[in-house]
Coordinates of C-alpha atoms and ligand atoms in Angstrom, one line a residue:
M679 CA 132.3 397.0 167.3
P680 CA 133.6 393.5 167.3
S681 CA 134.1 392.3 163.8
T682 CA 132.5 388.9 164.3
A683 CA 128.8 388.9 163.4
P684 CA 126.9 386.3 165.4
D685 CA 125.3 383.6 163.5
P686 CA 121.7 383.2 164.6
E687 CA 122.0 379.4 164.2
L688 CA 124.7 379.1 166.8
P689 CA 124.9 379.9 170.5
A690 CA 126.2 383.5 170.9
T691 CA 129.4 382.3 172.6
E692 CA 130.6 380.6 169.5
V693 CA 131.5 383.4 167.3
E694 CA 133.5 385.8 169.4
N695 CA 137.2 385.4 169.1
G696 CA 137.0 383.2 166.1
G697 CA 134.5 380.9 167.8
E698 CA 136.0 379.7 171.0
G699 CA 132.8 378.9 172.8
E700 CA 131.3 375.5 173.3
L701 CA 129.4 374.0 170.4
E702 CA 126.5 372.6 172.4
E703 CA 124.3 371.8 169.5
T704 CA 126.8 369.9 167.3
P705 CA 127.2 366.3 168.4
A706 CA 130.6 365.8 166.7
A707 CA 132.0 369.0 168.2
T708 CA 135.0 368.3 170.5
R709 CA 136.5 371.7 170.4
T710 CA 137.7 373.5 173.4
P711 CA 139.1 377.0 173.7
D712 CA 142.6 375.8 174.6
Q713 CA 143.3 373.9 171.4
W714 CA 146.7 375.0 170.4
W715 CA 145.9 375.5 166.7
R716 CA 143.3 378.1 167.4
S717 CA 146.0 380.8 167.8
A718 CA 149.1 379.1 166.6
V719 CA 151.7 380.7 164.4
I720 CA 152.8 377.9 162.0
Y721 CA 156.0 378.1 160.0
Q722 CA 156.1 376.4 156.6
I723 CA 159.3 374.6 155.9
Y724 CA 159.9 373.8 152.3
P725 CA 162.4 370.9 152.8
R726 CA 164.1 371.3 149.5
S727 CA 165.2 374.8 150.3
F728 CA 165.5 375.2 154.1
A729 CA 168.8 373.5 155.1
D730 CA 170.9 370.9 153.4
G731 CA 172.7 368.5 155.7
D732 CA 174.5 366.4 153.1
G733 CA 175.5 369.2 150.7
D734 CA 173.9 367.8 147.6
G735 CA 172.1 371.1 146.9
I736 CA 168.7 369.8 148.0
G737 CA 167.6 370.5 151.6
D738 CA 166.9 367.5 153.8
L739 CA 165.5 366.4 157.2
P740 CA 168.8 366.3 159.1
G741 CA 169.3 369.9 157.8
I742 CA 166.0 370.9 159.2
T743 CA 166.7 369.3 162.6
S744 CA 170.0 371.1 162.7
R745 CA 168.2 374.5 162.3
L746 CA 165.2 374.0 164.5
D747 CA 166.8 376.2 167.2
A748 CA 166.4 379.2 164.8
L749 CA 162.6 378.6 164.7
V750 CA 162.4 378.4 168.5
E751 CA 164.3 381.6 168.6
L752 CA 161.9 383.1 166.1
G753 CA 159.0 382.2 168.3
V754 CA 156.7 380.1 166.2
D755 CA 154.5 377.4 167.7
A756 CA 154.5 374.8 165.0
V757 CA 156.1 373.8 161.7
W758 CA 154.4 372.4 158.6
L759 CA 156.7 370.4 156.4
S760 CA 156.0 370.3 152.7
P761 CA 156.4 366.8 151.2
F762 CA 159.6 364.8 151.9
Y763 CA 158.2 361.4 150.8
T764 CA 159.5 359.1 148.1
S765 CA 159.0 360.9 144.9
P766 CA 160.5 361.4 141.4
Q767 CA 160.2 365.1 142.2
H768 CA 158.4 366.1 139.0
D769 CA 156.4 368.6 141.1
A770 CA 158.9 369.1 143.9
G771 CA 157.6 366.2 146.0
Y772 CA 153.8 366.9 145.4
D773 CA 154.0 363.8 143.3
V774 CA 154.2 361.1 145.9
A775 CA 155.4 357.5 145.0
D776 CA 155.3 356.2 148.6
Y777 CA 153.3 358.0 151.3
C778 CA 154.9 356.0 154.1
D779 CA 158.6 356.5 153.4
V780 CA 161.1 359.3 153.1
D781 CA 162.8 360.0 149.8
P782 CA 166.5 359.3 150.1
R783 CA 167.1 362.9 148.9
F784 CA 165.6 364.0 152.2
G785 CA 166.8 361.3 154.5
T786 CA 165.2 358.3 156.2
L787 CA 162.3 357.5 158.4
Q788 CA 164.8 357.6 161.3
D789 CA 165.7 361.1 160.3
F790 CA 162.1 362.0 160.4
D791 CA 161.7 360.5 163.9
S792 CA 164.7 362.4 165.1
L793 CA 163.3 365.6 163.7
L794 CA 160.0 365.0 165.4
T795 CA 161.5 364.1 168.7
R796 CA 163.7 367.2 168.6
A797 CA 160.9 369.5 167.6
H798 CA 158.6 368.2 170.3
A799 CA 161.4 368.6 172.9
E800 CA 161.7 372.2 171.8
G801 CA 158.0 372.7 172.2
L802 CA 157.2 372.8 168.4
K803 CA 154.3 370.9 166.9
V804 CA 154.8 369.2 163.6
I805 CA 152.3 369.1 160.7
V806 CA 153.1 367.0 157.6
D807 CA 151.7 367.3 154.1
L808 CA 149.1 364.9 152.8
V809 CA 148.7 364.7 149.0
P810 CA 145.4 362.8 148.4
N811 CA 144.1 364.2 145.1
H812 CA 146.7 362.4 143.1
T813 CA 149.8 360.1 143.4
S814 CA 152.9 360.1 141.4
S815 CA 152.7 358.0 138.2
D816 CA 155.6 356.1 139.8
H817 CA 153.4 355.0 142.6
R818 CA 153.0 351.2 142.8
W819 CA 149.2 351.7 142.7
F820 CA 149.4 353.5 139.3
Q821 CA 152.0 351.1 137.9
E822 CA 149.8 348.2 138.8
A823 CA 146.8 350.0 137.3
L824 CA 148.7 350.5 134.0
A825 CA 149.7 346.8 134.0
S826 CA 146.1 345.6 134.6
P827 CA 143.3 345.3 132.1
E828 CA 140.8 348.0 131.4
G829 CA 138.0 347.7 133.9
S830 CA 140.1 346.0 136.5
A831 CA 140.0 346.8 140.2
E832 CA 143.5 348.3 139.9
R833 CA 142.4 350.7 137.2
A834 CA 139.4 351.7 139.4
R835 CA 141.9 353.4 141.8
Y836 CA 142.3 356.2 139.3
L837 CA 140.2 358.0 136.7
F838 CA 140.8 355.9 133.5
R839 CA 138.3 356.5 130.8
D840 CA 137.9 355.6 127.1
G841 CA 138.7 358.4 124.7
R842 CA 136.1 360.1 122.6
G843 CA 135.7 359.8 118.8
P844 CA 135.5 356.6 116.7
D845 CA 139.1 355.6 117.6
G846 CA 139.1 357.0 121.1
S847 CA 141.8 359.5 120.1
Q848 CA 140.1 362.5 121.7
P849 CA 140.4 363.0 125.5
P850 CA 137.3 361.9 127.5
N851 CA 136.4 365.5 128.3
N852 CA 137.7 369.0 127.8
W853 CA 139.3 369.5 131.2
Q854 CA 142.7 371.3 131.2
S855 CA 145.6 370.8 133.6
V856 CA 146.2 373.5 136.2
F857 CA 149.8 373.6 135.0
G858 CA 148.8 374.1 131.4
G859 CA 147.9 371.8 128.5
Q860 CA 145.2 369.1 128.6
G861 CA 144.2 367.3 131.7
W862 CA 144.3 363.8 130.2
T863 CA 147.1 361.5 129.0
R864 CA 146.5 358.5 126.8
T865 CA 148.1 355.2 127.8
T866 CA 149.6 352.6 125.6
R867 CA 148.6 348.9 125.8
P868 CA 151.2 346.1 126.2
D869 CA 150.8 345.4 122.4
G870 CA 151.8 349.0 121.6
T871 CA 148.3 350.2 120.6
P872 CA 146.8 353.3 122.2
G873 CA 144.7 352.6 125.2
Q874 CA 142.5 354.4 127.7
W875 CA 143.2 357.9 129.0
Y876 CA 143.8 358.9 132.7
L877 CA 142.9 362.2 134.3
H878 CA 145.6 364.5 135.8
I879 CA 144.4 367.8 137.0
F880 CA 148.1 368.7 137.5
D881 CA 151.1 367.3 135.7
S882 CA 150.8 364.1 133.6
S883 CA 153.1 362.5 136.3
Q884 CA 150.3 363.1 138.9
P885 CA 147.3 360.9 138.0
D886 CA 144.1 361.8 140.0
L887 CA 142.8 359.1 142.3
D888 CA 139.1 358.1 142.2
W889 CA 137.7 359.1 145.5
T890 CA 134.4 357.3 144.8
N891 CA 136.3 354.1 145.3
P892 CA 136.2 352.8 149.0
W893 CA 139.7 351.2 148.5
V894 CA 141.2 354.7 148.1
H895 CA 139.5 355.8 151.3
E896 CA 141.0 352.8 153.2
Q897 CA 144.5 353.5 151.9
F898 CA 144.4 357.1 153.1
A899 CA 143.0 356.2 156.5
D900 CA 146.0 353.9 156.9
I901 CA 148.4 356.6 155.7
L902 CA 147.0 359.0 158.3
R903 CA 147.5 356.4 161.0
F904 CA 151.0 355.6 159.9
W905 CA 152.0 359.2 160.6
L906 CA 149.8 359.7 163.6
D907 CA 151.4 356.6 165.1
R908 CA 154.8 358.2 164.6
G909 CA 153.5 361.2 166.5
V910 CA 152.7 364.0 164.1
D911 CA 150.4 366.8 165.2
G912 CA 148.5 367.0 162.0
F913 CA 148.2 367.3 158.3
R914 CA 148.1 370.0 155.7
V915 CA 145.8 368.6 153.1
D916 CA 146.9 369.3 149.5
V917 CA 144.2 370.3 147.0
A918 CA 141.5 369.7 149.6
H919 CA 139.0 371.2 147.1
G920 CA 139.8 368.8 144.3
M921 CA 139.3 365.2 145.4
A922 CA 135.7 364.8 144.5
K923 CA 134.7 365.3 140.8
A924 CA 131.2 365.8 139.5
A925 CA 129.6 362.5 138.4
G926 CA 130.1 361.7 134.8
L927 CA 133.1 364.1 134.5
P928 CA 131.1 366.6 132.4
D929 CA 132.8 369.0 130.0
Y930 CA 133.4 372.4 131.5
T931 CA 134.4 375.6 129.8
P932 CA 135.6 378.3 132.2
P933 CA 134.0 381.7 131.8
A934 CA 135.7 383.9 129.2
G935 CA 138.7 385.7 130.3
T936 CA 139.7 383.3 133.0
G937 CA 142.0 381.1 130.9
S938 CA 141.8 377.4 130.5
M939 CA 141.5 376.8 134.2
G940 CA 142.0 380.3 135.5
G941 CA 145.7 380.7 135.3
G942 CA 147.6 378.7 137.9
V943 CA 147.6 376.4 140.8
T944 CA 145.4 378.7 142.7
L945 CA 143.4 379.8 139.7
A946 CA 141.1 382.7 139.7
P947 CA 138.8 382.5 142.6
E948 CA 135.9 383.7 140.5
I949 CA 135.8 380.4 138.7
E950 CA 137.3 378.1 141.3
G951 CA 135.4 378.1 144.5
H952 CA 131.7 378.6 143.9
A953 CA 129.2 376.4 145.5
A954 CA 128.6 373.1 143.7
E955 CA 125.1 374.1 142.7
D956 CA 126.5 377.2 141.1
P957 CA 126.8 376.6 137.3
A958 CA 130.1 378.5 137.4
T959 CA 131.6 375.8 139.6
P960 CA 134.1 373.7 137.7
P961 CA 133.2 370.0 138.1
Y962 CA 136.7 369.3 139.5
W963 CA 136.7 371.8 142.4
A964 CA 134.7 372.2 145.6
Q965 CA 132.3 369.4 144.9
P966 CA 130.1 368.3 147.9
G967 CA 131.7 364.8 148.0
V968 CA 134.9 366.2 149.6
H969 CA 133.2 366.7 152.9
E970 CA 132.5 363.0 153.5
I971 CA 136.2 362.4 153.2
F972 CA 137.1 365.1 155.8
R973 CA 134.6 363.6 158.2
E974 CA 136.3 360.2 157.9
W975 CA 139.6 361.8 158.6
H976 CA 138.4 363.8 161.5
A977 CA 137.3 360.5 163.0
V978 CA 140.7 359.0 162.4
L979 CA 142.4 361.8 164.2
E980 CA 140.0 361.4 167.1
E981 CA 141.3 357.9 167.6
Y982 CA 144.5 359.5 168.9
E983 CA 145.4 361.2 172.1
G984 CA 146.4 364.9 171.9
D985 CA 145.1 367.7 169.8
R986 CA 145.7 366.9 166.2
V987 CA 144.8 369.0 163.3
L988 CA 143.7 368.9 159.6
V989 CA 144.4 372.0 157.6
A990 CA 142.8 372.5 154.2
E991 CA 144.6 373.8 151.2
A992 CA 141.4 374.8 149.5
W993 CA 141.3 377.7 147.0
V994 CA 137.6 378.3 147.7
D995 CA 135.9 381.6 147.5
P996 CA 133.8 383.1 149.0
L997 CA 134.8 382.6 152.6
E998 CA 131.3 381.5 153.7
K999 CA 131.7 378.5 151.3
L1000 CA 135.2 377.8 152.6
A1001 CA 133.8 377.7 156.1
D1002 CA 132.2 374.4 155.2
W1003 CA 135.7 372.9 155.1
V1004 CA 136.1 373.6 158.9
R1005 CA 132.7 372.6 160.2
P1006 CA 133.1 371.0 163.6
D1007 CA 133.3 367.5 162.3
E1008 CA 135.5 368.3 159.3
M1009 CA 138.9 370.0 159.3
Q1010 CA 140.2 372.3 162.0
Q1011 CA 141.6 375.0 159.8
A1012 CA 141.6 376.1 156.2
F1013 CA 144.1 378.5 154.6
N1014 CA 142.6 381.9 154.1
F1015 CA 143.7 382.5 150.6
V1016 CA 141.1 385.2 150.2
Y1017 CA 143.2 387.2 152.7
L1018 CA 146.4 386.4 150.8
E1019 CA 144.9 387.6 147.6
T1020 CA 143.5 390.8 149.1
P1021 CA 145.2 393.9 147.5
W1022 CA 147.2 396.3 149.7
Q1023 CA 144.2 398.6 150.2
A1024 CA 142.8 399.5 153.6
P1025 CA 139.0 399.1 152.8
A1026 CA 139.6 395.7 151.2
L1027 CA 141.6 394.6 154.2
R1028 CA 139.0 395.8 156.7
S1029 CA 136.4 393.9 154.7
V1030 CA 138.3 390.6 154.4
I1031 CA 139.2 390.7 158.1
D1032 CA 135.5 391.1 159.0
E1033 CA 134.4 388.5 156.6
S1034 CA 137.0 386.0 157.7
L1035 CA 136.2 386.3 161.4
A1036 CA 132.5 386.1 160.7
A1037 CA 132.7 383.1 158.2
F1038 CA 135.1 381.0 160.3
G1039 CA 133.6 382.1 163.6
G1040 CA 130.2 381.1 162.3
V1041 CA 131.2 377.5 162.3
G1042 CA 133.2 377.7 165.5
A1043 CA 136.6 377.7 163.8
P1044 CA 139.4 380.1 164.1
S1045 CA 140.3 382.3 161.1
T1046 CA 143.7 381.7 159.6
W1047 CA 145.9 384.3 158.0
V1048 CA 148.6 383.8 155.4
L1049 CA 150.6 386.1 153.1
S1050 CA 153.1 383.7 151.4
N1051 CA 153.7 380.1 150.6
H1052 CA 155.6 377.9 148.1
D1053 CA 152.9 378.5 145.3
V1054 CA 152.7 382.3 145.3
V1055 CA 154.9 385.2 144.6
R1056 CA 156.6 386.2 147.9
H1057 CA 154.7 389.0 149.5
A1058 CA 157.8 391.3 149.6
S1059 CA 157.4 391.4 145.8
R1060 CA 153.7 390.7 145.3
L1061 CA 152.6 393.8 147.3
A1062 CA 154.6 396.1 145.0
L1063 CA 153.8 394.7 141.6
T1064 CA 153.0 397.3 139.0
A1065 CA 150.7 395.2 136.8
E1066 CA 148.3 392.3 137.2
N1067 CA 150.0 389.0 137.8
P1068 CA 147.6 386.1 137.6
Q1069 CA 148.1 383.6 140.4
G1070 CA 150.5 380.8 139.4
A1071 CA 152.0 382.8 136.6
G1072 CA 155.0 383.8 138.7
I1073 CA 157.4 386.6 137.8
G1074 CA 160.4 386.4 135.5
P1075 CA 162.6 388.9 133.7
K1076 CA 160.1 389.5 131.0
S1077 CA 157.0 389.8 133.1
P1078 CA 155.2 393.1 132.9
G1079 CA 154.8 395.1 136.0
Q1080 CA 158.0 394.3 137.8
P1081 CA 157.8 394.9 141.5
I1082 CA 159.5 397.8 143.2
P1083 CA 161.8 396.2 145.8
D1084 CA 161.9 398.9 148.4
I1085 CA 158.2 399.5 148.4
G1086 CA 157.7 395.7 148.5
L1087 CA 159.7 395.2 151.6
R1088 CA 158.2 398.1 153.3
R1089 CA 154.7 396.9 152.6
A1090 CA 155.6 393.3 153.5
R1091 CA 156.8 394.4 156.9
A1092 CA 153.6 396.4 157.4
A1093 CA 151.4 393.6 156.2
T1094 CA 153.0 391.1 158.5
A1095 CA 152.8 393.3 161.5
L1096 CA 149.1 393.7 160.7
M1097 CA 148.5 390.0 160.2
L1098 CA 150.3 389.0 163.4
A1099 CA 148.0 391.3 165.4
L1100 CA 144.9 389.4 164.2
P1101 CA 143.1 386.8 166.3
G1102 CA 143.3 383.2 165.0
S1103 CA 146.2 381.3 163.5
A1104 CA 148.8 382.7 161.2
Y1105 CA 151.1 380.9 158.7
L1106 CA 154.6 382.1 157.8
Y1107 CA 156.6 380.8 154.8
Q1108 CA 160.3 380.2 155.3
G1109 CA 162.4 383.2 154.4
E1110 CA 159.6 385.8 154.8
E1111 CA 161.0 386.5 158.3
L1112 CA 164.2 387.6 156.4
G1113 CA 162.2 389.9 154.1
L1114 CA 163.1 387.7 151.1
P1115 CA 161.8 388.9 147.7
E1116 CA 160.8 386.7 144.8
V1117 CA 163.9 385.7 142.8
I1118 CA 162.9 387.1 139.4
D1119 CA 166.0 386.5 137.2
L1120 CA 166.5 382.8 137.5
P1121 CA 168.0 381.5 134.3
D1122 CA 165.5 379.7 132.1
S1123 CA 167.8 376.6 132.3
A1124 CA 167.4 376.5 136.1
R1125 CA 163.7 376.6 136.2
Q1126 CA 162.0 373.4 137.4
D1127 CA 158.3 374.1 137.9
P1128 CA 156.1 371.9 135.7
T1129 CA 154.1 375.0 134.9
W1130 CA 157.1 376.5 133.1
F1131 CA 157.5 373.4 130.9
R1132 CA 153.8 372.8 130.3
T1133 CA 153.2 376.3 129.1
N1134 CA 156.4 376.5 127.1
G1135 CA 157.7 379.3 129.2
A1136 CA 154.5 381.4 128.9
R1137 CA 154.1 381.1 132.7
Y1138 CA 157.3 381.3 134.8
G1139 CA 155.6 379.4 137.7
R1140 CA 156.7 379.1 141.3
D1141 CA 160.5 378.6 141.3
G1142 CA 161.1 382.2 142.3
C1143 CA 159.7 381.8 145.8
R1144 CA 161.5 378.4 146.3
V1145 CA 165.2 379.4 146.2
P1146 CA 167.1 378.0 149.2
I1147 CA 167.2 380.6 152.0
P1148 CA 170.2 382.4 153.3
W1149 CA 171.5 381.7 156.9
E1150 CA 175.0 383.1 156.9
A1151 CA 176.2 386.1 154.9
T1152 CA 179.6 384.8 154.1
A1153 CA 179.3 381.1 154.1
P1154 CA 179.1 379.0 150.9
G1155 CA 175.4 378.8 149.7
Y1156 CA 174.7 381.4 152.5
G1157 CA 174.9 378.5 155.0
F1158 CA 172.2 376.5 153.3
N1159 CA 174.8 373.8 153.2
T1160 CA 178.6 373.7 153.3
S1161 CA 179.1 372.8 149.7
G1162 CA 177.6 375.8 148.1
E1163 CA 175.4 373.6 145.8
S1164 CA 171.8 374.7 145.4
W1165 CA 169.1 373.2 143.3
L1166 CA 168.0 376.7 142.3
P1167 CA 170.7 379.4 142.1
Q1168 CA 170.8 381.8 145.0
P1169 CA 171.1 385.5 144.0
G1170 CA 174.4 387.2 144.6
E1171 CA 172.9 390.0 146.6
W1172 CA 171.3 388.1 149.4
T1173 CA 174.1 388.9 152.0
R1174 CA 171.9 391.6 153.4
F1175 CA 169.0 389.2 153.9
A1176 CA 171.0 386.5 155.6
R1177 CA 169.8 385.5 159.0
D1178 CA 173.1 386.3 160.7
T1179 CA 173.1 389.8 159.1
Q1180 CA 169.8 390.5 160.8
L1181 CA 169.9 388.7 164.1
G1182 CA 170.1 391.1 167.0
V1183 CA 169.9 394.1 164.7
P1184 CA 167.1 396.4 165.9
G1185 CA 164.7 397.2 163.1
S1186 CA 165.8 394.3 160.9
T1187 CA 163.0 392.3 159.4
L1188 CA 164.0 389.2 161.5
E1189 CA 163.9 391.3 164.7
L1190 CA 160.5 392.7 163.7
Y1191 CA 159.1 389.2 163.3
R1192 CA 160.7 388.0 166.6
L1193 CA 159.3 391.0 168.5
A1194 CA 155.9 390.8 167.0
L1195 CA 155.7 387.0 167.7
E1196 CA 156.7 387.5 171.3
L1197 CA 154.2 390.3 171.8
R1198 CA 151.5 388.4 170.1
R1199 CA 152.0 385.7 172.6
S1200 CA 152.4 387.8 175.7
H1201 CA 149.4 390.0 174.9
G1202 CA 147.2 387.0 173.9
L1203 CA 146.4 388.5 170.5
G1204 CA 145.8 385.1 168.9
T1205 CA 142.9 384.5 171.2
G1206 CA 141.7 388.1 171.2
S1207 CA 139.2 390.0 169.0
V1208 CA 139.1 392.9 166.6
D1209 CA 137.4 396.1 167.7
W1210 CA 137.5 398.7 164.9
L1211 CA 138.6 402.1 166.0
P1212 CA 136.6 405.0 164.6
G1213 CA 138.0 408.3 163.5
Y1214 CA 140.7 407.2 161.1
S1215 CA 140.8 407.9 157.4
E1216 CA 139.6 405.4 154.8
Q1217 CA 143.3 404.5 154.1
V1218 CA 144.0 403.4 157.6
V1219 CA 143.3 400.0 159.2
A1220 CA 142.9 400.6 162.9
F1221 CA 141.6 398.3 165.6
R1222 CA 142.1 397.2 169.2
N1223 CA 142.8 393.6 170.1
G1224 CA 142.8 393.4 173.9
D1225 CA 145.2 396.0 175.3
V1226 CA 146.9 396.5 172.0
T1227 CA 146.0 399.2 169.5
V1228 CA 147.0 398.4 165.9
I1229 CA 147.3 401.0 163.2
A1230 CA 148.3 400.3 159.6
N1231 CA 148.7 403.3 157.4
L1232 CA 148.1 402.5 153.7
G1233 CA 147.6 406.1 152.6
T1234 CA 150.1 408.8 151.9
T1235 CA 149.1 411.1 154.7
P1236 CA 151.0 410.5 157.9
V1237 CA 148.9 409.3 160.8
E1238 CA 149.3 410.9 164.3
L1239 CA 149.9 408.2 166.9
P1240 CA 147.4 408.1 169.8
A1241 CA 148.7 408.0 173.4
G1242 CA 150.3 404.7 174.4
E1243 CA 153.6 402.9 174.6
V1244 CA 154.9 401.8 171.2
L1245 CA 155.3 398.0 171.3
V1246 CA 156.4 397.3 167.8
S1247 CA 156.6 399.3 164.6
S1248 CA 157.3 398.1 161.0
D1249 CA 159.1 401.4 160.4
A1250 CA 160.8 404.2 162.2
L1251 CA 158.4 406.6 163.8
P1252 CA 159.7 410.1 163.3
E1253 CA 157.9 412.7 165.4
A1254 CA 155.3 410.2 166.6
V1255 CA 153.6 409.9 163.2
L1256 CA 153.0 406.7 161.2
L1257 CA 154.2 407.1 157.6
T1258 CA 152.8 405.4 154.6
D1259 CA 152.9 401.6 154.3
S1260 CA 153.7 401.0 157.9
T1261 CA 152.0 399.4 161.0
V1262 CA 152.4 400.1 164.6
W1263 CA 151.2 398.3 167.8
L1264 CA 150.7 400.5 170.9
H1265 CA 150.0 399.3 174.4
T1266 CA 146.8 401.1 175.5
L1267 CA 144.8 400.6 178.7
Ligands
GLC1221 C1 149.1 372.2 145.8 C2 150.6 372.4 146.2 C3 151.4 372.7 145.0 C4 151.3 371.5 144.0 C5 149.8 371.1 143.8 C6 149.7 369.8 143.2 O1 148.5 373.3 145.3 O2 150.7 373.4 147.1 O3 152.7 373.0 145.2 O4 151.9 371.8 142.8 O5 149.1 371.1 144.9 O6 150.0 368.8 144.1

């Protein structure tokens, strides 16, 4: 049975294959089945850690350009670049001080243009990051606001408020920062006396913008046009569930057991993503006001030729709610973090696949799939944790439930082989194609995530998934650069993960990815559908997508392979059986 449940509100053609039919009844709909992003595999480049052209230990744009060939060889369709804009780097670039320039650490605007030209020449689309919830406190807008009187137009760009209590010494409300500690910081007036407070849902160096102010809307429309004019293919929108806050900024106490805000950047979905009318919805997430912003941006993208895309980073649950982010006149895609957070259990995976295809397909959008990114524990470690690990907490030497590396890599390979067989668009995070695990034993002195500092080390944060990746086994810095410098230390035992150790080696993780990506394309899996196969045990995920049969065995009992030519397998297949924690694709007619 196809996993997509038709939505009675929509013409029947819309929901099959992630909703590729025509949206006759929606005036703003301009979607066609051949839109590249519907089935694209998009590779996330984290510029600090991808390739370092100038050897200062921080990756850069020329470094990326020099390594684009490797991504063509890998077989991805597009890259998403995490921020490379002018920034003091208090949150690794997600604290932007100038949205329309490149930080000198990463290069210049000319370097960006060269990267884009080269990527396009190689057939790769390029998506850049847009960070609209907050700026850096170094941004001119914020500096002008601080220098301007209370109640001024400059202050109205941000969320400045008077403090509570007779002397205003208490924060305006009880909101906490995602990174730990309170969500407000008090300013000091020019005469040295304490002044108003400003809201920062993240670090104190990341003041939240006030999206009820039309001026803010105008600035961001211009920023979009600046990058669209340069030729980018789209934007990944940071914290796309956070820009609108509930009127009056009411106090909010998360339900017991979920921590101050739920435990990390992503927070616990049970408190984060409920509908605005749900009393459990925090007044800073998933407020209805965000949708007006997306519609504006959708219209800006439509001013341009080509097929440009907005991708929501929105930690919203349930999926039916997240589907609102990708209605036909809003964004094109949203990261499926519900999928990312699904445990390695067959029934849970079958359900989330069904729910994803139904929810996104119900609004005519493709589902997306993702297992790793720069905010989460790498899936080669996460899938083999032996204790609960709240999202955003990270893993360090003292964390309970340390992952079991061999099981982790085995599951990661199986999970990726399963993900890449699904219809829709898939996201890869740099280094996962090498099977990289989380780096757990970073010295405390090397850690840089604001989460680590704001929680006094109670949460390790996200540095462990951000270590510069290994290209060459025997080169300094594993070929990240030629100097051997690295902003986070690389582990001594990464030789076996280096790209040149794996390239051309049958069965290596890199070759598994390459083969799966090639077959995904040649068999049209990204534009296909999921037909569940009966007759398998509860611990098996088995479906057909076109002429490919996909079987993932999450149980301990070996699964006999059906007839058909083996196309790709995440593990060796002794005696034609699929062992535990492995996935196979078979060509079946
Ligand atoms: C997003 C980014 C994360 C960043 C945060 C604040 O969640 O992915 O890395 O710290 O927003 O900008």
